[in-house]
């Protein structure tokens, strides 16, 4: 089930609009772009993008040699530039052991006794107590029927050649709902996801005059549900100081108060070694991550050549759910903890700057 055709990933990256700098418009990096956890679906054809945007498409080599540009590279553990923490997360995501909740083992075993082919590959190694793999509060209870429904929806989407919107509605959003909420209603969860197909990236976060490529989903933190009230209070104090009142890289109203981008918070970014993401190509889910080096002023976008999950099979749909749970755990244990640690200093710095300008 591990696919190694990365042509569609590179096609997605090549589809990012890029405007080379002119003498009257020197290029520079205003901020390093980085999104906490983003999901993007397959792009439209390059021809339609050209027609819609009226710009020339970039080559990967142009981005790689541009000042403060972007290099694209496969995620291989032999590459010494990859942080050890990123390698560890990548291994967790690619793991095939313990990807199905233990409480579903008996139900699946009964189905397996009927020699039902979708269940014959559920060996004992695929079951593991969720709390042994993820943070307990990040592993909501899911039902087998809900996962089966996603697989059926993916088959329908493939058979009837659904467009991006159809895949998002029928397959991708329901899978993410299981990851974040399980069989429960959306309530007071700290970590959430949101569809944001129309949310653009603010110019201050773009590299070398590039136009932002929209994503279809983002993971975000709703700080009002954190056990510590201070982060939410500080965010509410910071937003009025900002020109666009947005705490993240997007000016979309539904995201302005919720941390997605982490570069807003100043000069401690080296403590956050990478930013993970996901590219979705129909059935297949791929892990990507970006790193930034101050010594070279370069961003590297690392991509996995093999999918970590696929909704064309029941077991691999569970695999996708389990892998995304690892990303949620990373967001809770690493990103959100880092974010909260530096919020007070960011607030003080912004207040100081605002005072000096008045």
Short mmCIF file of C-alpha atoms in Angstrom, two decimals:
data_model
loop_
_atom_site.label_atom_id
_atom_site.label_comp_id
_atom_site.label_asym_id
_atom_site.label_seq_id
_atom_site.Cartn_x
_atom_site.Cartn_y
_atom_site.Cartn_z
CA UNK A 1 0.00 0.00 0.00
CA UNK A 2 3.02 2.33 0.14
CA UNK A 3 3.04 4.37 -3.05
CA UNK A 4 6.28 5.87 -4.29
CA UNK A 5 5.04 8.02 -7.15
CA UNK A 6 5.81 11.55 -5.99
CA UNK A 7 5.05 13.24 -9.31
CA UNK A 8 1.74 14.68 -8.09
CA UNK A 9 3.43 16.16 -5.01
CA UNK A 10 6.02 17.92 -7.14
CA UNK A 11 3.24 19.03 -9.48
CA UNK A 12 1.40 20.56 -6.53
CA UNK A 13 4.54 22.45 -5.50
CA UNK A 14 5.25 23.65 -9.05
CA UNK A 15 1.72 25.02 -9.16
CA UNK A 16 2.57 27.77 -6.66
CA UNK A 17 2.39 31.17 -8.41
CA UNK A 18 5.66 33.08 -8.42
CA UNK A 19 6.44 36.63 -9.52
CA UNK A 20 10.17 37.29 -10.03
CA UNK A 21 11.39 40.59 -8.59
CA UNK A 22 11.83 43.59 -10.84
CA UNK A 23 14.36 46.45 -10.36
CA UNK A 24 11.56 48.63 -8.99
CA UNK A 25 10.28 45.82 -6.80
CA UNK A 26 13.28 44.25 -5.06
CA UNK A 27 12.51 40.93 -3.49
CA UNK A 28 13.01 40.30 0.18
CA UNK A 29 11.77 38.02 2.86
CA UNK A 30 9.39 39.76 5.22
CA UNK A 31 8.69 36.73 7.35
CA UNK A 32 9.43 33.05 7.18
CA UNK A 33 6.14 31.35 6.24
CA UNK A 34 5.19 28.40 8.39
CA UNK A 35 1.83 26.89 9.13
CA UNK A 36 1.29 24.68 12.16
CA UNK A 37 -0.49 21.79 10.42
CA UNK A 38 -2.02 22.33 6.93
CA UNK A 39 -3.93 20.03 4.63
CA UNK A 40 -4.02 20.66 0.94
CA UNK A 41 -5.93 18.80 -1.74
CA UNK A 42 -4.84 18.13 -5.35
CA UNK A 43 -4.50 21.35 -7.37
CA UNK A 44 -6.23 22.31 -10.54
CA UNK A 45 -4.28 21.81 -13.73
CA UNK A 46 -1.37 24.14 -14.33
CA UNK A 47 -3.06 25.40 -17.48
CA UNK A 48 -6.17 26.49 -15.60
CA UNK A 49 -4.04 28.15 -12.93
CA UNK A 50 -2.27 30.18 -15.58
CA UNK A 51 -5.59 31.24 -17.06
CA UNK A 52 -7.06 32.18 -13.70
CA UNK A 53 -4.07 34.02 -12.27
CA UNK A 54 -2.39 35.38 -15.37
CA UNK A 55 1.13 34.69 -14.10
CA UNK A 56 3.99 32.48 -15.16
CA UNK A 57 4.51 29.36 -13.10
CA UNK A 58 7.77 28.90 -11.18
CA UNK A 59 10.30 26.17 -11.58
CA UNK A 60 11.65 24.46 -8.50
CA UNK A 61 15.14 25.51 -9.55
CA UNK A 62 14.10 29.19 -9.58
CA UNK A 63 12.81 28.94 -6.03
CA UNK A 64 15.91 27.06 -4.92
CA UNK A 65 18.40 29.68 -6.15
CA UNK A 66 16.37 32.73 -5.17
CA UNK A 67 17.61 34.74 -2.22
CA UNK A 68 15.87 33.44 0.89
CA UNK A 69 14.24 30.88 -1.38
CA UNK A 70 12.84 27.39 -1.00
CA UNK A 71 14.42 24.04 -1.71
CA UNK A 72 12.28 20.94 -2.15
CA UNK A 73 13.76 17.61 -1.10
CA UNK A 74 12.57 14.07 -0.33
CA UNK A 75 12.38 13.20 3.35
CA UNK A 76 15.23 10.70 3.75
CA UNK A 77 16.72 9.92 7.15
CA UNK A 78 20.20 9.81 5.61
CA UNK A 79 20.05 13.56 4.90
CA UNK A 80 22.05 15.20 7.69
CA UNK A 81 20.12 18.47 7.35
CA UNK A 82 16.96 16.91 8.77
CA UNK A 83 16.48 17.50 12.53
CA UNK A 84 16.40 14.38 14.69
CA UNK A 85 13.00 15.40 16.03
CA UNK A 86 11.57 15.47 12.49
CA UNK A 87 12.99 12.01 11.79
CA UNK A 88 11.39 10.70 14.98
CA UNK A 89 7.97 12.13 14.07
CA UNK A 90 8.27 10.79 10.53
CA UNK A 91 8.98 7.31 11.86
CA UNK A 92 5.98 7.47 14.18
CA UNK A 93 3.76 8.52 11.31
CA UNK A 94 5.01 5.75 9.02
CA UNK A 95 4.59 3.08 11.71
CA UNK A 96 2.09 0.31 10.88
CA UNK A 97 1.98 -1.23 14.37
CA UNK A 98 -0.79 -0.26 16.76
CA UNK A 99 -2.85 1.87 14.39
CA UNK A 100 -6.28 0.46 15.29
CA UNK A 101 -7.84 1.13 18.72
CA UNK A 102 -7.79 -1.93 20.97
CA UNK A 103 -11.48 -1.63 21.77
CA UNK A 104 -12.36 -2.44 18.13
CA UNK A 105 -10.44 -5.74 18.10
CA UNK A 106 -13.36 -7.93 19.19
CA UNK A 107 -15.76 -6.38 16.68
CA UNK A 108 -13.28 -6.76 13.84
CA UNK A 109 -12.45 -10.34 14.91
CA UNK A 110 -16.12 -11.32 14.56
CA UNK A 111 -16.18 -9.92 11.04
CA UNK A 112 -12.91 -11.67 10.27
CA UNK A 113 -14.46 -15.02 11.22
CA UNK A 114 -16.78 -14.63 8.25
CA UNK A 115 -13.73 -14.49 5.97
CA UNK A 116 -14.75 -11.01 4.97
CA UNK A 117 -11.79 -9.89 2.84
CA UNK A 118 -11.53 -6.28 4.16
CA UNK A 119 -10.68 -7.65 7.61
CA UNK A 120 -8.25 -10.48 6.85
CA UNK A 121 -5.21 -8.19 7.10
CA UNK A 122 -6.05 -7.05 10.65
CA UNK A 123 -3.38 -9.04 12.47
CA UNK A 124 -2.84 -8.71 16.21
CA UNK A 125 0.03 -6.26 15.64
CA UNK A 126 -2.29 -3.55 14.28
CA UNK A 127 -4.17 -3.17 17.57
CA UNK A 128 -2.88 -1.04 20.42
CA UNK A 129 -4.37 0.89 23.31
CA UNK A 130 -4.65 4.47 22.14
CA UNK A 131 -3.21 5.89 25.35
CA UNK A 132 0.03 3.99 24.73
CA UNK A 133 0.52 5.79 21.45
CA UNK A 134 -1.03 9.24 21.87
CA UNK A 135 -1.97 11.57 24.64
CA UNK A 136 -5.16 10.09 26.17
CA UNK A 137 -7.23 13.25 25.70
CA UNK A 138 -6.23 13.39 22.02
CA UNK A 139 -7.59 9.95 21.14
CA UNK A 140 -11.38 10.26 20.89
CA UNK A 141 -13.48 7.12 20.66
CA UNK A 142 -14.32 6.18 17.08
CA UNK A 143 -16.76 3.64 15.68
CA UNK A 144 -15.95 1.04 13.04
CA UNK A 145 -19.04 1.98 11.04
CA UNK A 146 -17.80 5.57 10.71
CA UNK A 147 -14.48 4.40 9.25
CA UNK A 148 -16.28 2.02 6.90
CA UNK A 149 -18.40 4.94 5.71
CA UNK A 150 -15.26 6.92 4.80
CA UNK A 151 -13.89 4.01 2.75
CA UNK A 152 -17.23 3.68 0.95
CA UNK A 153 -17.29 7.43 0.32
CA UNK A 154 -13.78 7.33 -1.13
CA UNK A 155 -14.75 4.51 -3.48
CA UNK A 156 -17.77 6.53 -4.61
CA UNK A 157 -15.62 9.65 -5.10
CA UNK A 158 -13.12 7.71 -7.19
CA UNK A 159 -15.75 5.87 -9.22
CA UNK A 160 -17.69 9.04 -10.03
CA UNK A 161 -14.61 11.25 -10.49
CA UNK A 162 -15.45 13.75 -7.77
CA UNK A 163 -13.74 17.13 -7.92
CA UNK A 164 -11.82 18.65 -4.99
CA UNK A 165 -14.96 19.89 -3.30
CA UNK A 166 -16.56 16.46 -3.53
CA UNK A 167 -13.51 14.71 -2.04
CA UNK A 168 -13.31 17.28 0.75
CA UNK A 169 -16.97 16.90 1.69
CA UNK A 170 -17.29 13.14 1.30
CA UNK A 171 -13.90 11.87 2.46
CA UNK A 172 -11.38 14.34 3.87
CA UNK A 173 -13.59 16.31 6.27
CA UNK A 174 -15.29 13.19 7.72
CA UNK A 175 -11.89 11.58 8.33
CA UNK A 176 -10.62 14.67 10.12
CA UNK A 177 -13.79 14.79 12.18
CA UNK A 178 -13.00 11.27 13.44
CA UNK A 179 -9.44 12.32 14.27
CA UNK A 180 -10.45 15.36 16.28
CA UNK A 181 -13.86 14.52 17.70
CA UNK A 182 -14.54 10.82 17.18
CA UNK A 183 -18.17 9.99 17.92
CA UNK A 184 -18.54 13.05 20.16
CA UNK A 185 -19.97 16.41 19.23
CA UNK A 186 -17.69 19.35 18.57
CA UNK A 187 -17.48 21.01 21.98
CA UNK A 188 -14.65 22.35 24.13
CA UNK A 189 -11.71 20.66 22.39
CA UNK A 190 -8.48 22.66 22.49
CA UNK A 191 -7.23 21.28 19.17
CA UNK A 192 -9.53 21.59 16.17
CA UNK A 193 -9.62 21.64 12.39
CA UNK A 194 -11.35 23.98 9.99
CA UNK A 195 -12.08 24.08 6.29
CA UNK A 196 -10.57 27.25 4.80
CA UNK A 197 -10.58 26.94 1.02
CA UNK A 198 -10.87 30.71 0.56
CA UNK A 199 -8.37 31.77 3.20
CA UNK A 200 -5.40 33.53 1.63
CA UNK A 201 -1.94 34.18 3.01
CA UNK A 202 -1.16 37.75 3.97
CA UNK A 203 1.58 39.38 1.83
CA UNK A 204 3.87 39.89 4.83
CA UNK A 205 4.32 36.13 5.10
CA UNK A 206 5.14 35.42 1.47
CA UNK A 207 8.57 34.65 0.03
CA UNK A 208 10.05 36.59 -2.87
CA UNK A 209 6.80 38.15 -4.09
CA UNK A 210 5.18 34.74 -4.44
CA UNK A 211 1.42 34.55 -4.40
CA UNK A 212 0.07 32.39 -1.60
CA UNK A 213 -1.22 28.92 -2.40
CA UNK A 214 -4.49 28.24 -0.63
CA UNK A 215 -5.01 25.17 1.51
CA UNK A 216 -8.24 23.34 2.14
CA UNK A 217 -7.97 22.59 5.86
CA UNK A 218 -5.91 23.76 8.81
CA UNK A 219 -5.36 22.48 12.32
CA UNK A 220 -5.57 25.21 14.93
CA UNK A 221 -5.67 25.83 18.66
CA UNK A 222 -8.72 27.40 20.31
CA UNK A 223 -6.94 29.00 23.26
CA UNK A 224 -10.13 29.74 25.19
CA UNK A 225 -10.32 26.03 26.04
CA UNK A 226 -6.81 25.77 27.48
CA UNK A 227 -6.70 25.06 31.22
CA UNK A 228 -4.47 28.12 31.60
CA UNK A 229 -6.46 31.31 30.83
CA UNK A 230 -3.37 33.47 30.21
CA UNK A 231 -2.71 32.48 26.56
CA UNK A 232 -6.24 33.40 25.52
CA UNK A 233 -6.03 36.68 27.42
CA UNK A 234 -2.70 37.58 25.82
CA UNK A 235 -3.96 36.76 22.33
CA UNK A 236 -6.90 39.12 22.90
CA UNK A 237 -4.45 41.83 23.99
CA UNK A 238 -2.10 41.27 21.04
CA UNK A 239 -4.70 41.31 18.27
CA UNK A 240 -5.72 45.01 18.59
CA UNK A 241 -2.05 46.00 18.31
CA UNK A 242 -1.64 44.21 14.99
CA UNK A 243 -2.55 46.07 11.83
CA UNK A 244 -4.76 43.26 10.56
CA UNK A 245 -5.86 42.01 14.03
CA UNK A 246 -4.89 38.48 12.98
CA UNK A 247 -2.74 36.29 15.22
CA UNK A 248 -1.80 34.06 12.30
CA UNK A 249 -0.88 34.25 8.61
CA UNK A 250 -4.45 34.59 7.33
CA UNK A 251 -6.92 37.45 7.58
CA UNK A 252 -9.93 35.14 7.38
CA UNK A 253 -12.26 36.14 10.20
CA UNK A 254 -12.75 32.61 11.52
CA UNK A 255 -8.99 32.14 11.95
CA UNK A 256 -7.81 35.55 13.17
CA UNK A 257 -7.98 34.65 16.86
CA UNK A 258 -6.57 31.12 16.58
CA UNK A 259 -2.84 30.28 16.33
CA UNK A 260 -1.85 28.63 13.06
CA UNK A 261 1.31 30.44 11.99
CA UNK A 262 4.05 30.45 14.61
CA UNK A 263 6.54 32.90 13.08
CA UNK A 264 4.65 35.85 14.49
CA UNK A 265 6.31 35.39 17.85
CA UNK A 266 9.79 36.72 17.30
CA UNK A 267 13.33 35.45 17.53
CA UNK A 268 12.98 32.14 19.39
CA UNK A 269 11.91 30.24 16.29
CA UNK A 270 15.06 28.08 16.29
CA UNK A 271 13.61 26.23 19.27
CA UNK A 272 10.88 24.96 16.95
CA UNK A 273 12.88 22.80 14.56
CA UNK A 274 10.25 22.18 11.90
CA UNK A 275 6.62 22.73 10.92
CA UNK A 276 4.69 19.65 9.73
CA UNK A 277 1.95 19.47 7.14
CA UNK A 278 -0.05 17.12 4.95
CA UNK A 279 -0.73 16.89 1.23
CA UNK A 280 -3.83 14.94 0.25
CA UNK A 281 -4.03 13.43 -3.23
CA UNK A 282 -7.43 11.78 -3.60
CA UNK A 283 -7.21 8.65 -1.45
CA UNK A 284 -3.59 9.16 -0.44
CA UNK A 285 -2.24 11.19 2.49
CA UNK A 286 1.41 12.33 2.45
CA UNK A 287 3.54 13.84 5.20
CA UNK A 288 5.52 17.03 4.51
CA UNK A 289 7.49 19.38 6.75
CA UNK A 290 9.43 22.61 6.40
CA UNK A 291 12.65 23.64 8.10
CA UNK A 292 14.43 26.99 8.07
CA UNK A 293 18.13 27.66 8.46
CA UNK A 294 19.31 31.04 9.70
CA UNK A 295 22.82 30.34 8.41
CA UNK A 296 21.66 29.91 4.80
CA UNK A 297 18.38 31.87 4.96
CA UNK A 298 16.75 28.97 3.16
CA UNK A 299 13.54 27.08 3.75
CA UNK A 300 13.52 23.39 2.85
CA UNK A 301 10.23 21.67 2.13
CA UNK A 302 10.66 17.97 2.89
CA UNK A 303 8.16 15.54 1.42
CA UNK A 304 7.61 11.83 2.00
CA UNK A 305 7.53 9.76 -1.18
CA UNK A 306 5.25 7.16 0.39
CA UNK A 307 1.76 7.86 1.67
CA UNK A 308 1.16 7.33 5.37
CA UNK A 309 -2.46 6.35 4.82
CA UNK A 310 -5.04 5.80 2.13
CA UNK A 311 -8.82 5.70 2.15
CA UNK A 312 -8.96 2.99 -0.53
CA UNK A 313 -8.62 0.30 2.17
CA UNK A 314 -10.05 -0.02 5.67
CA UNK A 315 -6.78 -0.77 7.47
CA UNK A 316 -4.98 2.07 5.72
CA UNK A 317 -7.79 4.45 6.61
CA UNK A 318 -7.13 3.56 10.25
CA UNK A 319 -3.46 4.16 9.45
CA UNK A 320 -4.25 7.68 8.22
CA UNK A 321 -6.26 8.42 11.37
CA UNK A 322 -3.46 7.15 13.62
CA UNK A 323 -0.81 9.16 11.78
CA UNK A 324 -2.77 12.39 12.08
CA UNK A 325 -3.16 11.69 15.79
CA UNK A 326 0.64 11.82 16.01
CA UNK A 327 0.50 15.29 14.45
CA UNK A 328 -2.12 16.37 16.98
CA UNK A 329 0.10 15.12 19.79
CA UNK A 330 3.03 17.08 18.31
CA UNK A 331 0.87 20.20 18.17
CA UNK A 332 -0.11 19.80 21.82
CA UNK A 333 3.24 18.76 23.29
CA UNK A 334 5.60 20.84 21.15
CA UNK A 335 3.99 23.67 19.21
CA UNK A 336 1.37 24.85 21.69
CA UNK A 337 3.75 24.57 24.62
CA UNK A 338 6.33 26.62 22.68
CA UNK A 339 3.68 29.13 21.64
CA UNK A 340 2.48 29.71 25.21
CA UNK A 341 6.03 30.06 26.47
CA UNK A 342 6.78 32.98 24.15
CA UNK A 343 3.42 34.77 24.16
CA UNK A 344 4.29 37.07 27.12
CA UNK A 345 7.52 38.25 25.47
CA UNK A 346 5.74 38.77 22.15
CA UNK A 347 3.09 40.88 23.85
CA UNK A 348 5.70 42.97 25.65
CA UNK A 349 7.67 43.50 22.44
CA UNK A 350 4.60 44.57 20.47
CA UNK A 351 3.51 46.94 23.22
CA UNK A 352 6.99 48.49 23.31
CA UNK A 353 7.08 48.93 19.54
CA UNK A 354 3.60 50.40 19.47
CA UNK A 355 4.48 52.87 22.23
CA UNK A 356 7.66 54.04 20.49
CA UNK A 357 5.73 54.75 17.28
CA UNK A 358 3.15 56.96 18.97
#
